[in-house]
Short mmCIF file of C-alpha atoms in Angstrom, two decimals:
data_model
loop_
_atom_site.label_atom_id
_atom_site.label_comp_id
_atom_site.label_asym_id
_atom_site.label_seq_id
_atom_site.Cartn_x
_atom_site.Cartn_y
_atom_site.Cartn_z
CA UNK A 1 -63.58 -9.66 47.97
CA UNK A 2 -67.44 -9.48 48.52
CA UNK A 3 -69.76 -9.90 45.77
CA UNK A 4 -72.27 -6.70 44.87
CA UNK A 5 -75.75 -6.72 44.44
CA UNK A 6 -76.05 -5.58 40.72
CA UNK A 7 -79.46 -4.55 38.80
CA UNK A 8 -79.54 -4.16 34.98
CA UNK A 9 -82.40 -3.64 32.79
CA UNK A 10 -81.58 -5.91 29.81
CA UNK A 11 -83.64 -5.95 26.86
CA UNK A 12 -86.37 -4.30 28.73
CA UNK A 13 -86.45 -7.02 31.47
CA UNK A 14 -85.08 -6.31 34.99
CA UNK A 15 -82.42 -8.59 36.17
CA UNK A 16 -80.80 -8.70 39.62
CA UNK A 17 -77.56 -10.83 40.28
CA UNK A 18 -74.53 -11.01 42.72
CA UNK A 19 -71.45 -10.52 41.03
CA UNK A 20 -67.86 -9.65 41.70
CA UNK A 21 -67.21 -6.03 40.81
CA UNK A 22 -64.26 -7.35 38.61
CA UNK A 23 -66.53 -9.32 36.27
CA UNK A 24 -66.61 -7.96 32.93
CA UNK A 25 -70.17 -7.02 31.39
CA UNK A 26 -69.80 -9.35 28.69
CA UNK A 27 -69.72 -12.56 30.98
CA UNK A 28 -72.40 -11.36 32.83
CA UNK A 29 -74.49 -11.17 29.81
CA UNK A 30 -73.34 -14.34 28.42
CA UNK A 31 -72.80 -16.63 31.35
CA UNK A 32 -75.12 -15.40 34.09
CA UNK A 33 -77.90 -14.14 31.92
CA UNK A 34 -77.52 -16.62 29.03
CA UNK A 35 -77.51 -14.04 26.11
CA UNK A 36 -74.60 -15.32 23.94
CA UNK A 37 -75.46 -12.87 21.16
CA UNK A 38 -72.78 -10.63 22.11
CA UNK A 39 -69.49 -12.44 21.24
CA UNK A 40 -66.04 -12.68 22.95
CA UNK A 41 -63.63 -11.79 20.24
CA UNK A 42 -60.37 -9.94 21.10
CA UNK A 43 -61.10 -9.35 24.56
CA UNK A 44 -59.01 -6.11 24.24
CA UNK A 45 -61.49 -3.57 23.03
CA UNK A 46 -60.39 -3.80 19.37
CA UNK A 47 -62.70 -6.02 17.47
CA UNK A 48 -66.19 -5.01 18.63
CA UNK A 49 -67.55 -8.74 18.85
CA UNK A 50 -68.90 -7.66 22.23
CA UNK A 51 -70.59 -4.57 21.29
CA UNK A 52 -73.78 -4.00 23.14
CA UNK A 53 -75.97 -0.70 23.85
CA UNK A 54 -75.60 0.65 27.39
CA UNK A 55 -77.65 3.93 28.19
CA UNK A 56 -77.66 4.75 24.59
CA UNK A 57 -74.30 4.36 23.79
CA UNK A 58 -72.56 1.43 21.94
CA UNK A 59 -69.77 0.26 24.26
CA UNK A 60 -67.60 -2.82 24.06
CA UNK A 61 -68.65 -4.99 26.84
CA UNK A 62 -65.27 -6.66 27.39
CA UNK A 63 -64.08 -3.43 28.61
CA UNK A 64 -66.94 -2.40 31.08
CA UNK A 65 -67.10 -3.72 34.45
CA UNK A 66 -70.44 -5.24 35.58
CA UNK A 67 -70.12 -2.84 38.40
CA UNK A 68 -70.16 0.14 36.35
CA UNK A 69 -73.06 -1.03 34.56
CA UNK A 70 -75.05 -1.26 37.71
CA UNK A 71 -78.43 0.29 37.13
CA UNK A 72 -78.11 0.65 33.25
CA UNK A 73 -80.31 -0.05 30.56
CA UNK A 74 -78.67 -2.53 28.20
CA UNK A 75 -79.68 -3.92 24.92
CA UNK A 76 -78.11 -6.92 23.20
CA UNK A 77 -78.80 -8.32 19.65
CA UNK A 78 -81.51 -10.48 21.45
CA UNK A 79 -83.35 -7.24 22.37
CA UNK A 80 -83.38 -6.16 18.35
CA UNK A 81 -85.21 -8.98 16.75
CA UNK A 82 -86.53 -12.72 16.93
CA UNK A 83 -85.89 -15.50 14.28
CA UNK A 84 -89.61 -15.19 13.36
CA UNK A 85 -89.55 -11.52 13.23
CA UNK A 86 -85.97 -10.24 12.22
CA UNK A 87 -85.10 -6.39 12.64
CA UNK A 88 -84.87 -4.74 9.51
CA UNK A 89 -81.13 -4.53 9.96
CA UNK A 90 -81.03 -8.46 10.23
CA UNK A 91 -83.32 -8.69 7.28
CA UNK A 92 -80.85 -6.49 5.15
CA UNK A 93 -77.52 -8.42 6.36
CA UNK A 94 -79.21 -11.53 5.42
CA UNK A 95 -80.44 -10.11 1.86
CA UNK A 96 -77.00 -8.31 1.05
CA UNK A 97 -74.76 -10.87 2.43
CA UNK A 98 -73.55 -8.62 5.40
CA UNK A 99 -72.19 -11.73 7.03
CA UNK A 100 -70.31 -14.87 6.09
CA UNK A 101 -69.11 -16.62 9.56
CA UNK A 102 -71.23 -14.76 11.57
CA UNK A 103 -69.09 -14.13 14.47
CA UNK A 104 -68.97 -10.26 14.35
CA UNK A 105 -72.38 -10.02 13.06
CA UNK A 106 -74.43 -9.37 16.40
CA UNK A 107 -71.71 -6.38 17.35
CA UNK A 108 -72.01 -5.19 13.92
CA UNK A 109 -75.80 -5.12 13.70
CA UNK A 110 -75.96 -3.69 17.38
CA UNK A 111 -73.50 -1.07 16.45
CA UNK A 112 -75.46 -0.02 13.19
CA UNK A 113 -78.54 0.09 15.07
CA UNK A 114 -77.14 2.88 17.46
CA UNK A 115 -75.53 4.83 14.45
CA UNK A 116 -78.81 4.93 12.51
CA UNK A 117 -80.33 6.18 15.75
CA UNK A 118 -78.13 9.05 15.84
CA UNK A 119 -77.85 9.34 11.95
CA UNK A 120 -80.92 7.93 10.38
CA UNK A 121 -79.45 9.02 6.77
CA UNK A 122 -75.87 8.20 6.69
CA UNK A 123 -73.38 8.63 3.65
CA UNK A 124 -71.47 5.53 2.76
CA UNK A 125 -68.34 7.36 4.35
CA UNK A 126 -70.15 8.16 7.39
CA UNK A 127 -71.25 4.45 7.94
CA UNK A 128 -67.76 3.37 7.49
CA UNK A 129 -66.67 5.88 9.87
CA UNK A 130 -69.35 4.70 12.49
CA UNK A 131 -68.56 1.25 11.91
CA UNK A 132 -64.77 1.67 12.49
CA UNK A 133 -64.73 -0.09 15.95
CA UNK A 134 -65.90 -3.36 14.52
CA UNK A 135 -63.62 -5.57 12.82
CA UNK A 136 -64.92 -8.31 10.08
CA UNK A 137 -62.26 -10.85 8.83
CA UNK A 138 -64.54 -12.28 6.24
CA UNK A 139 -66.69 -9.93 4.13
CA UNK A 140 -64.07 -7.10 3.25
CA UNK A 141 -66.83 -4.89 4.62
CA UNK A 142 -68.47 -3.90 1.44
CA UNK A 143 -71.61 -5.85 1.73
CA UNK A 144 -71.64 -4.89 5.68
CA UNK A 145 -71.99 -1.19 4.24
CA UNK A 146 -74.38 -2.15 1.72
CA UNK A 147 -76.61 -3.71 4.42
CA UNK A 148 -76.50 -0.92 6.77
CA UNK A 149 -77.36 1.60 3.67
CA UNK A 150 -80.18 -0.60 2.73
CA UNK A 151 -81.56 -0.62 6.25
CA UNK A 152 -81.23 3.19 6.38
CA UNK A 153 -83.30 3.47 3.46
CA UNK A 154 -85.86 0.84 4.49
CA UNK A 155 -86.35 2.33 7.97
CA UNK A 156 -86.69 6.03 6.11
CA UNK A 157 -89.30 4.81 3.79
CA UNK A 158 -91.15 3.07 6.73
CA UNK A 159 -91.20 6.43 8.78
CA UNK A 160 -92.21 8.13 5.62
CA UNK A 161 -95.35 5.82 5.00
CA UNK A 162 -96.40 6.09 8.76
CA UNK A 163 -96.55 9.94 8.53
CA UNK B 1 -58.84 -11.79 30.90
CA UNK B 2 -60.39 -10.77 33.98
CA UNK B 3 -58.91 -8.26 36.31
CA UNK B 4 -57.60 -9.45 39.84
CA UNK B 5 -60.04 -8.57 42.62
CA UNK B 6 -60.78 -4.94 43.99
CA UNK B 7 -63.04 -3.23 46.23
CA UNK B 8 -65.40 -0.98 44.15
CA UNK B 9 -66.59 2.48 45.26
CA UNK B 10 -68.86 4.67 43.49
CA UNK B 11 -69.06 8.08 45.26
CA UNK B 12 -71.56 10.67 44.44
CA UNK B 13 -69.47 13.95 45.04
CA UNK B 14 -65.76 15.09 44.65
CA UNK B 15 -65.17 15.33 48.46
CA UNK B 16 -66.20 11.51 49.06
CA UNK B 17 -63.84 10.66 46.27
CA UNK B 18 -60.97 12.60 47.40
CA UNK B 19 -61.81 10.94 51.06
CA UNK B 20 -61.25 7.29 49.73
CA UNK B 21 -58.34 8.22 47.87
CA UNK B 22 -56.76 9.83 51.03
CA UNK B 23 -57.80 7.00 53.04
CA UNK B 24 -56.56 4.02 50.84
CA UNK B 25 -53.52 5.88 49.63
CA UNK B 26 -51.77 4.65 46.34
CA UNK B 27 -53.67 1.29 46.60
CA UNK B 28 -56.64 3.47 45.14
CA UNK B 29 -57.08 4.42 41.43
CA UNK B 30 -59.77 6.70 39.95
CA UNK B 31 -61.96 5.12 37.29
CA UNK B 32 -63.42 7.37 34.57
CA UNK B 33 -64.19 5.81 30.99
CA UNK B 34 -61.90 2.81 32.01
CA UNK B 35 -60.57 2.31 28.40
CA UNK B 36 -56.88 2.74 29.38
CA UNK B 37 -57.15 1.50 33.07
CA UNK B 38 -59.10 -1.87 32.78
CA UNK B 39 -57.10 -3.18 29.90
CA UNK B 40 -53.97 -2.43 32.14
CA UNK B 41 -55.76 -4.11 35.02
CA UNK B 42 -56.60 -7.34 32.77
CA UNK B 43 -52.93 -7.47 31.82
CA UNK B 44 -52.04 -7.11 35.61
CA UNK B 45 -49.89 -4.26 34.71
CA UNK B 46 -52.01 -1.78 36.83
CA UNK B 47 -52.51 -3.14 40.59
CA UNK B 48 -55.67 -1.51 42.09
CA UNK B 49 -57.00 -2.71 45.40
CA UNK B 50 -59.77 0.37 45.42
CA UNK B 51 -61.42 1.32 42.29
CA UNK B 52 -63.15 4.71 42.54
CA UNK B 53 -65.60 5.01 39.75
CA UNK B 54 -66.26 8.63 39.20
CA UNK B 55 -69.44 8.16 36.94
CA UNK B 56 -71.87 9.82 39.27
CA UNK B 57 -70.28 12.70 40.30
CA UNK B 58 -72.52 15.40 38.85
CA UNK B 59 -69.90 18.38 39.49
CA UNK B 60 -67.55 16.54 36.78
CA UNK B 61 -69.97 16.35 34.05
CA UNK B 62 -71.15 19.24 31.61
CA UNK B 63 -69.76 21.86 28.87
CA UNK B 64 -69.92 25.40 29.56
CA UNK B 65 -69.02 28.25 27.41
CA UNK B 66 -70.13 31.32 29.26
CA UNK B 67 -68.43 34.62 30.14
CA UNK B 68 -65.23 34.01 27.61
CA UNK B 69 -64.08 30.76 29.47
CA UNK B 70 -64.82 27.29 28.32
CA UNK B 71 -65.20 24.75 31.09
CA UNK B 72 -65.06 20.80 30.37
CA UNK B 73 -66.00 18.61 33.16
CA UNK B 74 -63.40 15.80 33.50
CA UNK B 75 -65.89 13.17 33.15
CA UNK B 76 -67.04 14.56 29.66
CA UNK B 77 -66.79 11.75 27.08
CA UNK B 78 -64.92 12.04 23.73
CA UNK B 79 -68.52 11.44 22.06
CA UNK B 80 -70.25 14.37 24.13
CA UNK B 81 -67.26 16.80 22.71
CA UNK B 82 -67.72 15.68 19.32
CA UNK B 83 -71.44 16.33 19.73
CA UNK B 84 -71.41 19.75 21.78
CA UNK B 85 -72.27 22.28 19.09
CA UNK B 86 -71.42 24.87 21.54
CA UNK B 87 -67.78 23.86 21.78
CA UNK B 88 -67.76 23.23 18.25
CA UNK B 89 -68.00 26.92 17.72
CA UNK B 90 -65.88 28.09 20.50
CA UNK B 91 -63.14 25.90 20.14
CA UNK B 92 -63.69 23.55 17.03
CA UNK B 93 -59.99 22.05 17.31
CA UNK B 94 -61.72 19.94 20.19
CA UNK B 95 -63.80 18.25 17.92
CA UNK B 96 -61.29 17.71 15.28
CA UNK B 97 -58.96 15.93 17.53
CA UNK B 98 -61.62 13.70 19.40
CA UNK B 99 -62.86 12.57 16.05
CA UNK B 100 -59.28 11.01 15.59
CA UNK B 101 -59.09 9.52 18.91
CA UNK B 102 -59.98 5.54 19.09
CA UNK B 103 -63.06 4.34 17.50
CA UNK B 104 -66.95 5.22 18.20
CA UNK B 105 -67.20 2.74 20.95
CA UNK B 106 -64.40 3.87 22.69
CA UNK B 107 -65.21 7.56 22.39
CA UNK B 108 -68.66 6.91 23.99
CA UNK B 109 -66.56 5.72 27.16
CA UNK B 110 -63.42 7.58 27.09
CA UNK B 111 -63.35 10.72 28.83
CA UNK B 112 -61.06 13.99 28.60
CA UNK B 113 -60.36 14.03 32.18
CA UNK B 114 -58.70 10.32 31.68
CA UNK B 115 -57.28 11.18 28.50
CA UNK B 116 -55.31 14.09 30.23
CA UNK B 117 -54.50 12.78 33.81
CA UNK B 118 -53.28 9.42 32.70
CA UNK B 119 -50.29 11.04 31.49
CA UNK B 120 -49.89 8.67 28.54
CA UNK B 121 -47.55 10.41 25.97
CA UNK B 122 -49.82 8.74 23.22
CA UNK B 123 -53.02 10.34 24.24
CA UNK B 124 -54.05 13.22 21.93
CA UNK B 125 -55.94 15.85 24.54
CA UNK B 126 -52.61 16.81 26.53
CA UNK B 127 -50.94 18.42 23.43
CA UNK B 128 -54.03 20.14 22.35
CA UNK B 129 -54.55 21.37 26.15
CA UNK B 130 -51.36 22.56 25.89
CA UNK B 131 -51.75 24.47 22.81
CA UNK B 132 -54.97 25.92 24.15
CA UNK B 133 -53.00 26.94 27.38
CA UNK B 134 -55.75 25.24 29.28
CA UNK B 135 -55.68 25.08 33.12
CA UNK B 136 -56.19 21.84 35.02
CA UNK B 137 -58.34 21.94 38.13
CA UNK B 138 -57.47 19.33 40.95
CA UNK B 139 -59.21 18.49 44.01
CA UNK B 140 -57.52 17.01 46.99
CA UNK B 141 -57.56 16.51 50.76
CA UNK B 142 -55.93 20.12 51.43
CA UNK B 143 -58.47 21.71 49.02
CA UNK B 144 -58.53 22.83 45.29
CA UNK B 145 -55.54 23.91 43.00
CA UNK B 146 -55.01 24.81 39.57
CA UNK B 147 -52.01 23.57 37.19
CA UNK B 148 -51.37 24.86 33.69
CA UNK B 149 -51.37 22.19 31.11
CA UNK B 150 -47.99 23.40 30.22
CA UNK B 151 -46.64 22.40 33.62
CA UNK B 152 -48.76 19.29 34.32
CA UNK B 153 -46.60 16.43 32.42
CA UNK B 154 -43.24 15.37 34.08
CA UNK B 155 -42.54 11.91 32.27
CA UNK B 156 -44.85 9.01 30.74
CA UNK B 157 -47.66 8.44 33.32
CA UNK B 158 -46.12 10.86 35.72
CA UNK B 159 -47.80 14.13 36.17
CA UNK B 160 -48.31 16.97 38.59
CA UNK B 161 -51.48 15.54 40.05
CA UNK B 162 -50.71 13.84 43.46
CA UNK B 163 -52.10 10.20 44.09
CA UNK B 164 -54.86 11.42 46.32
CA UNK B 165 -55.79 14.36 44.16
CA UNK B 166 -58.58 14.14 41.26
CA UNK B 167 -58.63 16.11 38.06
CA UNK B 168 -62.12 17.68 38.23
CA UNK B 169 -62.29 19.98 35.39
CA UNK B 170 -60.45 21.76 32.40
CA UNK B 171 -60.97 25.55 31.60
CA UNK B 172 -59.44 27.64 28.45
CA UNK B 173 -60.31 30.57 26.65
CA UNK B 174 -62.48 30.13 23.33
CA UNK B 175 -60.22 30.10 19.89
CA UNK B 176 -62.84 29.73 17.12
CA UNK B 177 -60.47 30.27 14.05
CA UNK B 178 -56.91 29.37 12.95
CA UNK B 179 -56.88 25.66 14.34
CA UNK B 180 -55.75 22.18 13.19
CA UNK B 181 -55.15 18.93 14.87
CA UNK B 182 -53.40 16.84 12.28
CA UNK B 183 -52.57 13.21 13.11
CA UNK B 184 -50.75 10.14 11.46
CA UNK B 185 -51.65 6.80 12.79
CA UNK B 186 -51.34 3.24 11.35
CA UNK B 187 -54.93 2.36 11.50
CA UNK B 188 -58.32 3.42 13.19
CA UNK B 189 -57.72 3.26 17.02
CA UNK B 190 -54.04 3.49 16.99
CA UNK B 191 -51.87 6.00 18.85
CA UNK B 192 -50.25 8.47 16.74
CA UNK B 193 -47.07 8.12 15.01
CA UNK B 194 -47.08 11.92 15.13
CA UNK B 195 -49.62 14.45 15.93
CA UNK B 196 -49.72 18.26 15.85
CA UNK B 197 -52.06 20.90 17.63
CA UNK B 198 -51.45 24.23 16.00
CA UNK B 199 -53.45 27.29 16.76
CA UNK B 200 -52.84 30.58 14.93
CA UNK B 201 -54.27 33.94 15.47
CA UNK B 202 -54.41 36.49 12.60
CA UNK B 203 -52.96 40.05 13.15
CA UNK B 204 -53.91 41.95 10.05
CA UNK B 205 -52.16 40.03 7.20
CA UNK B 206 -49.80 38.31 9.39
CA UNK B 207 -49.81 35.63 12.14
CA UNK B 208 -50.07 36.99 15.47
CA UNK B 209 -49.77 34.56 18.46
CA UNK B 210 -49.25 31.09 17.19
CA UNK B 211 -48.93 27.88 19.41
CA UNK B 212 -47.55 24.51 18.50
CA UNK B 213 -47.71 21.25 20.54
CA UNK B 214 -46.65 17.75 19.36
CA UNK B 215 -48.13 14.34 20.57
CA UNK B 216 -46.47 10.89 21.13
CA UNK B 217 -42.87 12.34 19.82
CA UNK B 218 -41.27 12.26 23.64
CA UNK B 219 -42.24 10.83 27.09
CA UNK B 220 -44.60 14.02 27.28
CA UNK B 221 -46.83 16.04 24.99
CA UNK B 222 -44.12 18.68 23.59
CA UNK B 223 -45.11 22.24 23.68
CA UNK B 224 -42.82 23.93 21.30
CA UNK B 225 -42.62 27.50 22.19
CA UNK B 226 -39.89 28.12 19.57
CA UNK B 227 -42.15 26.50 16.75
CA UNK B 228 -44.95 29.04 17.61
CA UNK B 229 -42.49 32.10 17.82
CA UNK B 230 -41.36 31.22 14.21
CA UNK B 231 -44.73 31.69 12.72
CA UNK B 232 -45.49 34.89 14.60
CA UNK B 233 -45.06 37.88 12.48
CA UNK B 234 -45.11 35.88 9.38
CA UNK B 235 -47.53 35.16 6.53
CA UNK B 236 -46.73 31.10 7.38
CA UNK B 237 -45.06 30.76 4.01
CA UNK B 238 -42.59 28.30 3.03
CA UNK B 239 -39.94 29.94 4.79
CA UNK B 240 -41.55 30.52 8.31
CA UNK B 241 -42.97 26.70 7.78
CA UNK B 242 -39.29 25.50 7.63
CA UNK B 243 -38.25 27.61 10.69
CA UNK B 244 -41.25 26.25 12.69
CA UNK B 245 -40.32 22.66 11.82
CA UNK B 246 -36.70 23.10 12.53
CA UNK B 247 -37.65 24.61 15.73
CA UNK B 248 -40.26 21.67 16.65
CA UNK B 249 -37.63 19.20 15.81
CA UNK B 250 -35.16 20.51 18.30
CA UNK B 251 -37.88 19.90 20.94
CA UNK B 252 -39.03 16.69 20.25
CA UNK B 253 -37.43 13.46 21.36
CA UNK B 254 -39.07 10.35 19.66
CA UNK B 255 -37.93 6.88 20.46
CA UNK B 256 -38.06 3.73 17.99
CA UNK B 257 -41.20 1.35 18.73
CA UNK B 258 -43.40 -0.68 16.22
CA UNK B 259 -44.54 2.77 14.78
CA UNK B 260 -40.98 3.12 13.25
CA UNK B 261 -37.44 4.04 13.99
CA UNK B 262 -36.54 7.59 15.12
CA UNK B 263 -35.64 8.95 11.70
CA UNK B 264 -38.98 8.02 10.25
CA UNK B 265 -40.81 9.51 13.19
CA UNK B 266 -38.81 12.66 12.80
CA UNK B 267 -39.80 12.79 9.09
CA UNK B 268 -43.56 12.33 9.84
CA UNK B 269 -43.48 14.92 12.53
CA UNK B 270 -42.28 17.28 9.76
CA UNK B 271 -45.08 16.68 7.57
CA UNK B 272 -47.66 16.43 10.00
CA UNK B 273 -46.84 19.91 11.49
CA UNK B 274 -46.70 21.48 7.82
CA UNK B 275 -50.25 20.14 6.96
CA UNK B 276 -51.47 21.41 10.41
CA UNK B 277 -49.74 25.08 9.76
CA UNK B 278 -51.18 25.16 6.44
CA UNK B 279 -54.46 24.36 7.44
CA UNK B 280 -54.72 26.49 10.48
CA UNK B 281 -53.45 29.63 8.66
CA UNK B 282 -56.20 28.88 5.76
CA UNK B 283 -58.79 29.04 8.71
CA UNK B 284 -57.21 31.87 10.63
#
């Protein structure tokens, strides 16, 4: 089967590559573009470790074909913050112990980012419901929820201060 | 897990998509959100030589609620169903059910058309569409035809849709009151152990027309005409409720699997239906 030309905008940067249509988005990101933030967890669309943002939706990139993503805008954890300048969600996960082994964290934060775009002021229950597609085997979720609530509060007060 | 190789197509309109299906026969499959098909391709349980991605087809998008008919394009995602205010006021049972499907990420990709056309008895939309008496619009090489949701499902993964046909849209009448979609599942993302869609129209002090459909309790969704009839003309009291549940239990045919033995599923079906009837009646 022939390879196809695929264009993606990843973290604001235009990328072009040749890929077989059957290649999964997660492998294009990790192995061709060297973006190893999104992780391969279950590979069966259950765990959410591979979550990235595609055209304003949170998606499990293990269940999206590179061909389907052709033309899309993608944001990975690398596009949210840098080690020197952490995103507020990254800061709050650090402060509130929202991670232990860290494997689920990029997916958690990328998903939480979209959740807060759509609902900047979520209740604890809404955070839990909105994060239900991401599994964590370490934390028991308490501190993840706490981190996201704290990030929402921080983002809202920054927004108020700016107004 | 990577799917076997295939040729990828992304047609821009229904006619071109149908043409590819007609040319490639049963070697071609349509791709909607991909969250049922791609996992099956990874497991080598679905063999696809030609994958026809429907994402660019504008005629299969969008929700309209004009002139007494609701039309939902087949490529509308569960997320779009949930966030549509027009749909929430015209047929709120759709949002109630869609919120119980899978998880947020899957709902951004999963479509209403994929959910009904796949013919998986575990999917939630088929029973719901039967309760709403929806019509499915199919396009094939010989033109368009309509099939009632209540006539569409033949067996597990077997529907009235021919291989070279595409389900492009769903239409049904508004139903703003007297609704409930109740689902028992083991965890987020699971299919139902049992689920019930109930719609009740109030006629004075009693129930008028009432419809009941059950999910994942047979190899197709189960539209239980007798269960609905048992509610009509009653105030949905304990006696009517029992009659409806008995009628429903006559119509379902669950099999044992990792969600439990047959006896347990029949028990859960009764509990779920009684909850759905109570909630629908409260809202009628």
